[in-house]
mmCIF file of C-alpha atoms in Angstrom:
data_model
loop_
_atom_site.group_PDB
_atom_site.id
_atom_site.type_symbol
_atom_site.label_atom_id
_atom_site.label_comp_id
_atom_site.label_asym_id
_atom_site.label_seq_id
_atom_site.Cartn_x
_atom_site.Cartn_y
_atom_site.Cartn_z
ATOM 1 C CA MET A 1 110.331 114.536 103.679
ATOM 2 C CA LYS A 2 107.071 113.124 105.018
ATOM 3 C CA ILE A 3 107.022 109.435 105.852
ATOM 4 C CA SER A 4 103.712 107.547 105.781
ATOM 5 C CA ILE A 5 103.281 104.608 108.125
ATOM 6 C CA ILE A 6 100.326 102.287 107.637
ATOM 7 C CA THR A 7 98.796 99.846 110.104
ATOM 8 C CA ILE A 8 96.152 97.414 108.892
ATOM 9 C CA VAL A 9 94.119 95.771 111.640
ATOM 10 C CA TYR A 10 91.096 93.552 112.169
ATOM 11 C CA ASN A 11 89.901 92.317 115.570
ATOM 12 C CA ASN A 12 93.225 92.769 117.340
ATOM 13 C CA ARG A 13 92.289 94.675 120.490
ATOM 14 C CA GLU A 14 94.929 92.867 122.545
ATOM 15 C CA THR A 15 97.966 94.197 120.650
ATOM 16 C CA ILE A 16 96.901 97.212 118.565
ATOM 17 C CA ALA A 17 97.932 99.634 121.314
ATOM 18 C CA ASP A 18 101.482 98.223 121.231
ATOM 19 C CA ALA A 19 101.655 98.763 117.469
ATOM 20 C CA ILE A 20 100.318 102.311 117.741
ATOM 21 C CA GLU A 21 102.667 103.198 120.588
ATOM 22 C CA SER A 22 105.620 101.882 118.595
ATOM 23 C CA VAL A 23 104.796 104.234 115.731
ATOM 24 C CA LEU A 24 104.013 107.215 117.945
ATOM 25 C CA ASN A 25 107.295 106.812 119.817
ATOM 26 C CA GLN A 26 109.358 107.344 116.667
ATOM 27 C CA THR A 27 111.486 110.472 116.720
ATOM 28 C CA TYR A 28 111.295 111.334 113.025
ATOM 29 C CA PRO A 29 109.528 114.727 112.906
ATOM 30 C CA ASP A 30 107.293 114.373 109.838
ATOM 31 C CA ILE A 31 105.226 111.197 110.078
ATOM 32 C CA GLU A 32 101.780 110.627 108.634
ATOM 33 C CA TYR A 33 100.165 107.714 110.464
ATOM 34 C CA ILE A 34 97.289 105.877 108.764
ATOM 35 C CA VAL A 35 95.312 103.112 110.467
ATOM 36 C CA VAL A 36 92.833 101.075 108.420
ATOM 37 C CA ASP A 37 90.534 98.725 110.310
ATOM 38 C CA GLY A 38 88.379 96.079 108.641
ATOM 39 C CA LEU A 39 85.335 96.910 110.816
ATOM 40 C CA SER A 40 86.478 95.132 113.960
ATOM 41 C CA SER A 41 83.925 94.002 116.506
ATOM 42 C CA ASP A 42 86.192 93.243 119.485
ATOM 43 C CA GLY A 43 86.966 96.737 120.798
ATOM 44 C CA THR A 44 89.848 97.492 118.419
ATOM 45 C CA VAL A 45 88.065 100.587 117.088
ATOM 46 C CA GLU A 46 87.707 102.052 120.572
ATOM 47 C CA VAL A 47 91.408 101.517 121.299
ATOM 48 C CA VAL A 48 92.421 103.239 118.054
ATOM 49 C CA LYS A 49 90.004 106.128 118.631
ATOM 50 C CA SER A 50 91.474 106.678 122.098
ATOM 51 C CA TYR A 51 94.620 108.027 120.398
ATOM 52 C CA GLY A 52 92.579 110.821 118.812
ATOM 53 C CA HIS A 53 94.469 113.341 116.692
ATOM 54 C CA ARG A 54 97.797 111.522 117.162
ATOM 55 C CA ILE A 55 96.690 109.270 114.282
ATOM 56 C CA SER A 56 96.556 111.226 111.029
ATOM 57 C CA THR A 57 93.870 109.138 109.351
ATOM 58 C CA PHE A 58 91.661 106.379 110.732
ATOM 59 C CA VAL A 59 89.198 104.403 108.613
ATOM 60 C CA SER A 60 87.049 101.548 109.884
ATOM 61 C CA GLU A 61 84.913 99.855 107.261
ATOM 62 C CA LYS A 62 84.350 96.408 105.838
ATOM 63 C CA ASP A 63 86.952 95.344 103.321
ATOM 64 C CA LYS A 64 87.952 92.216 101.435
ATOM 65 C CA GLY A 65 90.925 91.338 103.598
ATOM 66 C CA LEU A 66 94.486 92.384 104.261
ATOM 67 C CA TYR A 67 95.463 93.393 100.747
ATOM 68 C CA ASP A 68 92.282 95.354 100.212
ATOM 69 C CA GLY A 69 93.031 97.219 103.442
ATOM 70 C CA ILE A 70 96.583 97.934 102.334
ATOM 71 C CA ASN A 71 95.425 99.226 98.961
ATOM 72 C CA LYS A 72 92.827 101.398 100.682
ATOM 73 C CA ALA A 73 95.507 102.890 102.952
ATOM 74 C CA ILE A 74 97.853 103.566 100.044
ATOM 75 C CA GLY A 75 95.012 105.384 98.294
ATOM 76 C CA LEU A 76 94.658 107.665 101.292
#
């Protein structure tokens, strides 16, 4: 059974790598990892992109806040 894990982020360059590493270090074999960014301007996007194909889906675009980002991720 595939498990989807979602991370919603906006301007959190300082700790996003810790969150990503926590997910990527899980041992469950069938994980879909979705990261939705609210169009950060502090370097968050570059940190997320540095993980390349290890993140299943990455979207960075303006949204209307946390819940809009969550709904966008669920739609993916």
